[in-house]
Coordinates of C-alpha atoms in Angstrom, one line a residue:
M378 CA -10.3 -8.2 18.6
G379 CA -9.2 -5.9 16.5
I380 CA -12.1 -3.3 14.6
Q381 CA -12.7 -2.4 11.1
V382 CA -12.7 1.1 10.4
V383 CA -13.5 2.9 7.2
R384 CA -13.4 6.4 6.4
F385 CA -16.3 7.2 3.4
E386 CA -18.5 10.3 2.4
K387 CA -22.5 10.7 1.9
D388 CA -24.1 13.6 1.4
N389 CA -20.8 15.4 0.4
T390 CA -19.4 15.0 4.1
E391 CA -16.6 13.1 5.2
K392 CA -16.9 10.5 7.8
W393 CA -16.0 8.0 9.9
G394 CA -17.3 4.6 11.1
V395 CA -16.8 0.5 12.4
V396 CA -18.0 -2.0 10.1
S397 CA -20.4 -4.4 12.2
D398 CA -22.6 -6.9 10.6
N399 CA -21.2 -5.8 6.9
Q400 CA -23.1 -2.4 7.9
I401 CA -21.0 0.9 8.8
K402 CA -22.0 2.2 12.5
V403 CA -21.4 5.8 12.0
L404 CA -19.1 8.1 14.4
S405 CA -20.2 11.0 15.7
G406 CA -16.8 12.6 15.8
N407 CA -16.1 14.7 13.1
Y408 CA -12.0 13.7 12.4
L409 CA -10.4 16.0 9.7
T410 CA -7.2 13.5 9.5
L411 CA -6.4 9.9 10.4
S412 CA -4.6 11.2 13.3
D413 CA -7.1 13.1 14.7
F414 CA -8.3 10.0 14.8
L415 CA -6.0 7.7 15.9
E416 CA -5.7 10.6 18.6
E417 CA -9.2 11.1 19.5
G418 CA -11.8 8.3 18.0
Q419 CA -10.6 5.4 19.2
E420 CA -12.3 5.1 21.9
E421 CA -15.3 6.2 20.0
A422 CA -14.8 3.5 17.6
K423 CA -14.7 0.9 20.8
K424 CA -17.7 1.7 22.2
L425 CA -20.1 2.4 19.5
L426 CA -19.2 -1.7 18.3
E427 CA -21.8 -2.0 21.5
D428 CA -23.7 0.4 20.5
S429 CA -27.0 -0.9 19.1
S430 CA -28.3 2.5 18.7
A431 CA -25.7 4.1 16.6
E432 CA -25.8 5.6 13.5
L433 CA -26.2 2.3 10.4
V434 CA -25.1 3.2 7.0
S435 CA -25.5 1.0 3.5
F436 CA -21.8 0.7 2.2
N437 CA -24.2 0.8 -1.1
D438 CA -25.2 4.4 0.3
V439 CA -21.7 5.8 0.6
T440 CA -18.5 6.2 -1.6
L441 CA -15.4 4.7 0.7
L442 CA -12.0 6.8 0.6
S443 CA -8.7 5.8 1.8
P444 CA -7.8 5.5 5.9
V445 CA -4.8 6.7 5.6
T446 CA -5.0 10.9 5.0
K447 CA -2.7 13.9 3.4
P448 CA -0.3 15.0 5.4
A449 CA 1.4 11.2 5.9
R450 CA 4.4 10.2 5.4
I451 CA 4.9 6.7 3.2
V452 CA 7.5 5.7 3.9
C453 CA 8.5 1.9 1.4
Q454 CA 10.3 -1.0 2.2
G455 CA 11.9 -2.3 -1.2
A456 CA 12.7 -6.0 -2.7
N457 CA 11.2 -7.1 0.2
Y458 CA 10.1 -10.9 -0.8
S459 CA 12.6 -13.1 -2.0
T460 CA 10.3 -14.1 -5.6
H461 CA 10.2 -10.0 -6.0
R462 CA 13.9 -9.9 -5.6
A463 CA 14.6 -12.9 -8.3
E464 CA 12.1 -11.1 -11.2
S465 CA 14.2 -7.6 -10.5
G466 CA 17.4 -9.2 -11.6
M467 CA 18.8 -9.4 -7.5
E468 CA 20.0 -12.0 -5.8
A469 CA 16.9 -14.1 -4.3
K470 CA 17.7 -14.0 -0.9
R471 CA 17.8 -11.9 1.8
P472 CA 20.7 -9.1 1.3
P473 CA 22.4 -7.3 4.0
F474 CA 20.5 -4.2 4.5
N475 CA 16.6 -3.2 4.2
M476 CA 16.4 -1.3 0.9
I477 CA 14.1 2.2 1.9
F478 CA 12.7 4.5 0.2
S479 CA 9.1 6.9 0.0
K480 CA 6.1 7.6 -1.9
A481 CA 4.8 11.3 -1.7
D482 CA 1.6 11.2 -0.3
S483 CA -0.3 12.9 -3.4
S484 CA -0.9 9.4 -4.6
L485 CA -2.8 8.3 -2.2
S486 CA -6.3 7.5 -3.3
S487 CA -9.3 5.2 -3.0
A488 CA -9.7 1.4 -2.9
Y489 CA -12.5 2.3 -6.0
S490 CA -11.0 5.4 -7.4
N491 CA -9.0 4.6 -10.5
I492 CA -5.3 4.7 -11.0
V493 CA -4.8 7.3 -13.6
R494 CA -1.6 6.8 -16.5
P495 CA 0.4 9.2 -17.2
S496 CA 0.5 10.2 -21.1
N497 CA 4.5 9.7 -20.9
V498 CA 4.7 6.1 -18.5
E499 CA 4.1 3.1 -21.1
L500 CA 5.4 0.7 -18.1
L501 CA 2.9 0.4 -15.8
D502 CA 3.3 -1.6 -12.6
Y503 CA 1.1 -2.8 -9.5
E504 CA 2.7 -4.0 -6.4
I505 CA -0.2 -5.6 -4.0
E506 CA 1.6 -4.5 -0.1
L507 CA 0.7 -4.7 3.7
G508 CA 0.7 -1.1 4.7
L509 CA 1.5 -0.3 8.5
V510 CA 0.4 2.3 10.0
I511 CA 2.0 4.3 13.1
G512 CA 0.0 5.2 15.7
S513 CA 3.0 6.4 18.1
N514 CA 5.0 9.2 17.8
I515 CA 8.6 8.0 16.9
S516 CA 11.1 10.7 17.5
E517 CA 14.1 8.8 18.8
A518 CA 15.5 5.6 18.7
V519 CA 13.7 2.7 19.8
E520 CA 13.8 -1.0 20.0
V521 CA 10.9 -3.0 18.4
T522 CA 10.3 -6.4 18.9
D523 CA 7.4 -8.3 17.9
A524 CA 5.9 -8.1 21.6
N525 CA 5.7 -4.4 22.0
L526 CA 5.1 -3.8 17.9
H527 CA 1.3 -2.6 19.1
E528 CA 2.5 0.3 20.6
Y529 CA 4.1 1.3 17.3
I530 CA 1.5 -0.1 14.9
A531 CA -2.0 0.8 15.2
G532 CA -2.9 -0.9 12.7
I533 CA -2.9 -2.2 8.2
V534 CA -4.1 -1.6 5.3
L535 CA -4.0 -3.1 1.7
T536 CA -2.4 -0.8 -0.1
N537 CA -1.1 -1.3 -3.9
D538 CA 2.5 0.7 -4.9
V539 CA 1.5 1.7 -8.1
S540 CA 4.9 1.9 -10.3
A541 CA 5.7 3.7 -13.6
R542 CA 8.9 1.1 -13.9
D543 CA 10.3 3.0 -17.1
I544 CA 10.9 6.3 -14.9
Q545 CA 11.5 4.8 -11.5
L546 CA 14.6 2.7 -12.9
V547 CA 15.3 4.3 -15.9
Q548 CA 16.2 7.5 -14.8
G549 CA 16.4 6.3 -11.6
Q550 CA 13.9 8.6 -10.0
W551 CA 11.9 5.8 -7.3
L552 CA 9.8 8.7 -6.0
K553 CA 8.8 10.5 -8.9
G554 CA 7.6 7.0 -10.5
K555 CA 5.6 5.9 -7.9
S556 CA 4.0 8.8 -6.5
Y557 CA 2.3 10.5 -9.4
R558 CA -1.4 11.2 -8.4
T559 CA -3.9 8.0 -7.4
F560 CA -0.7 5.4 -7.7
C561 CA -1.3 4.9 -4.3
P562 CA -4.9 2.8 -3.7
T563 CA -5.3 2.5 0.3
G564 CA -8.2 0.5 1.8
P565 CA -10.7 0.5 1.8
I566 CA -10.3 -1.5 5.5
L567 CA -8.1 0.3 8.6
Y568 CA -7.5 -2.5 10.8
L569 CA -7.0 -1.1 14.3
L570 CA -4.8 -3.7 15.7
D571 CA -5.3 -5.7 18.9
Q572 CA -1.9 -7.1 21.2
E573 CA -3.3 -10.7 20.1
D574 CA -3.6 -9.3 17.0
I575 CA 0.2 -8.8 16.5
S576 CA 1.5 -12.7 15.4
L577 CA -1.5 -12.3 12.8
I578 CA 0.3 -10.3 10.6
H579 CA 3.2 -12.2 10.4
D580 CA 0.3 -14.5 8.1
L581 CA -2.0 -12.8 5.7
E582 CA -2.6 -14.3 2.2
L583 CA -2.1 -11.0 -0.2
N584 CA -3.4 -11.6 -3.4
L585 CA -3.8 -9.4 -6.5
W586 CA -5.2 -10.4 -9.9
V587 CA -5.2 -8.0 -13.7
N588 CA -8.8 -8.6 -15.2
D589 CA -9.5 -11.7 -13.1
E590 CA -5.9 -13.0 -13.8
L591 CA -4.5 -13.7 -10.5
R592 CA -0.5 -12.6 -10.6
Q593 CA 0.2 -11.5 -7.2
S594 CA -0.1 -14.4 -4.1
A595 CA 2.3 -14.6 -0.9
N596 CA 2.2 -14.5 2.4
T597 CA 3.1 -11.6 5.2
G598 CA 5.4 -14.8 6.9
Q599 CA 7.5 -14.6 3.5
L600 CA 8.7 -11.0 4.0
L601 CA 12.4 -11.1 4.3
F602 CA 12.7 -7.9 6.6
K603 CA 9.7 -8.3 8.8
P604 CA 7.7 -5.4 10.5
A605 CA 9.2 -5.0 14.4
E606 CA 12.5 -5.2 12.6
T607 CA 12.0 -2.8 10.3
M608 CA 10.5 -0.4 13.3
T609 CA 13.6 -0.5 14.8
E610 CA 15.7 0.6 11.8
L611 CA 12.9 3.8 11.2
S612 CA 13.3 4.8 14.3
Q613 CA 17.1 5.5 13.6
I614 CA 17.4 7.4 11.3
M615 CA 14.2 9.2 11.1
D616 CA 10.5 10.7 12.7
L617 CA 7.7 9.2 12.1
S618 CA 3.5 10.0 13.4
K619 CA 0.7 9.0 14.3
G620 CA -0.9 8.2 10.7
D621 CA 2.1 7.4 9.1
L622 CA 1.8 4.8 6.4
V623 CA 5.2 2.0 6.5
L624 CA 4.5 -0.2 3.1
S625 CA 6.3 -3.6 3.8
G626 CA 7.1 -3.8 0.1
T627 CA 6.2 -6.4 -2.8
T628 CA 5.8 -9.6 -3.2
G629 CA 6.5 -11.5 -7.2
G630 CA 4.6 -11.4 -10.1
V631 CA 4.6 -8.0 -11.0
A632 CA 4.8 -7.2 -14.6
M633 CA 8.5 -6.1 -14.6
N634 CA 11.0 -8.7 -15.5
L635 CA 14.5 -7.9 -15.1
T636 CA 17.4 -9.8 -16.1
P637 CA 20.8 -8.4 -14.9
D638 CA 21.9 -7.9 -18.1
I639 CA 19.4 -4.9 -18.2
L640 CA 19.4 -4.7 -14.6
K641 CA 23.3 -3.6 -15.4
L642 CA 21.9 -1.6 -18.2
V643 CA 19.5 0.7 -16.8
S644 CA 21.7 1.8 -13.4
D645 CA 24.8 2.3 -15.8
P646 CA 24.7 6.3 -15.5
T647 CA 27.1 6.4 -18.3
F648 CA 24.6 5.2 -21.1
P649 CA 22.9 7.8 -22.9
A650 CA 19.7 8.1 -21.5
E651 CA 17.4 7.9 -24.4
E652 CA 19.0 5.0 -26.0
K653 CA 18.8 3.7 -22.3
L654 CA 14.6 4.1 -22.1
T655 CA 14.3 3.1 -25.7
T656 CA 16.5 -0.1 -25.3
F657 CA 14.4 -1.0 -21.6
V658 CA 11.1 -0.3 -23.1
E659 CA 11.4 -2.0 -25.7
N660 CA 12.7 -4.9 -24.0
Q661 CA 9.9 -5.1 -20.9
L662 CA 7.4 -5.4 -24.1
S663 CA 9.1 -7.9 -26.1
S664 CA 8.5 -10.9 -23.8
K665 CA 5.4 -11.8 -21.7
N666 CA 4.1 -8.1 -21.2
K667 CA 1.8 -7.9 -18.0
Y668 CA 1.9 -4.3 -17.9
L669 CA -1.3 -2.3 -17.4
K670 CA -3.1 -0.8 -19.9
D671 CA -6.0 1.7 -20.6
G672 CA -9.1 -0.4 -19.2
D673 CA -7.4 -3.3 -17.2
V674 CA -8.9 -3.1 -14.0
V675 CA -7.1 -4.8 -10.9
R676 CA -8.3 -6.3 -7.7
A677 CA -6.8 -7.0 -4.3
S678 CA -6.7 -7.9 -1.1
I679 CA -5.4 -9.3 2.4
K680 CA -6.7 -11.0 5.0
S681 CA -5.7 -13.8 7.5
K682 CA -6.6 -17.9 6.3
D683 CA -9.4 -17.7 9.0
G684 CA -10.8 -14.6 8.0
K685 CA -10.3 -13.0 11.5
I686 CA -8.5 -10.3 9.7
N687 CA -9.7 -8.9 6.2
L688 CA -8.7 -5.7 5.2
G689 CA -11.2 -5.8 2.3
E690 CA -10.3 -5.7 -1.5
Q691 CA -10.1 -3.2 -4.0
R692 CA -10.8 -2.9 -7.6
N693 CA -9.0 -0.3 -9.8
V694 CA -9.7 0.7 -13.5
I695 CA -6.7 1.8 -15.3
V696 CA -7.3 4.9 -17.1
S697 CA -5.4 7.4 -19.1
H698 CA -4.5 11.1 -17.5
S699 CA -7.2 12.5 -20.0
L700 CA -10.0 10.8 -18.3
V701 CA -8.4 11.9 -14.1
T702 CA -11.6 11.0 -11.7
A703 CA -10.2 10.0 -8.5
D704 CA -11.6 10.1 -4.8
Y705 CA -8.8 10.6 -1.5

């Protein structure tokens, strides 16, 4: 059975712990990064579950932090659910290629920190995603299957790939539009996978609410490009290190809704930039505007139907750039 791990701050000190009976058993080791923890702390975490004398702290007495830490590559899959492809103006069926992009690790934030809307962003969007935490250094092409996926993926986390659509699409800058600080709430739980847990990652329930309205709801079984297939492809084009993060894509229900015509417009490099921005923003705000506004509350959860895997629940409030308060 896998282990629920958290990273937290208490008394101005950052620590790691394992979740046991709704409390946190504190690890004695000082692991500065997720990579350090995966390298040196996993065995301690496993033993700690059986240690009745371990130090215990309450969730109410700590500040939970992102279990994924800097430095880390954040590699993302785009348009990996049919429902999201359709609302993005694309053909819904699986495409012939996997869409890959990246997100800066400066966007990492905690499951309960504020999401800061930059002053120049009008179209702020949410994207619940299952995050895969890399557990082995990869420096050459490897063949990853469900049978050996546990050798490359240490665990899974809940993530929200927050996106500034007016930057991402109008400017054509995905990295910039998805990398503002606080644009990647991660955690609260890092679930360390056992080999027998691998099949469960294909049957996890994803749900995201905005102001208690359910916006996104899907199952990871609907992923078009599965984790093993994606890991194989990524290993062919880039190095990955322990503690890196792969976001597996979001499902339908985001605020963005593109028709083929508007998608063609934003993709046209000859269309005047200022006119393109005005047209796109007006189009997106004119019908069923579900973009995030200051004061909105975004909640998200990922868990298996049987409750064996539960990655916790995020709760993030949208604030303007002048009210920056975030824990990393």
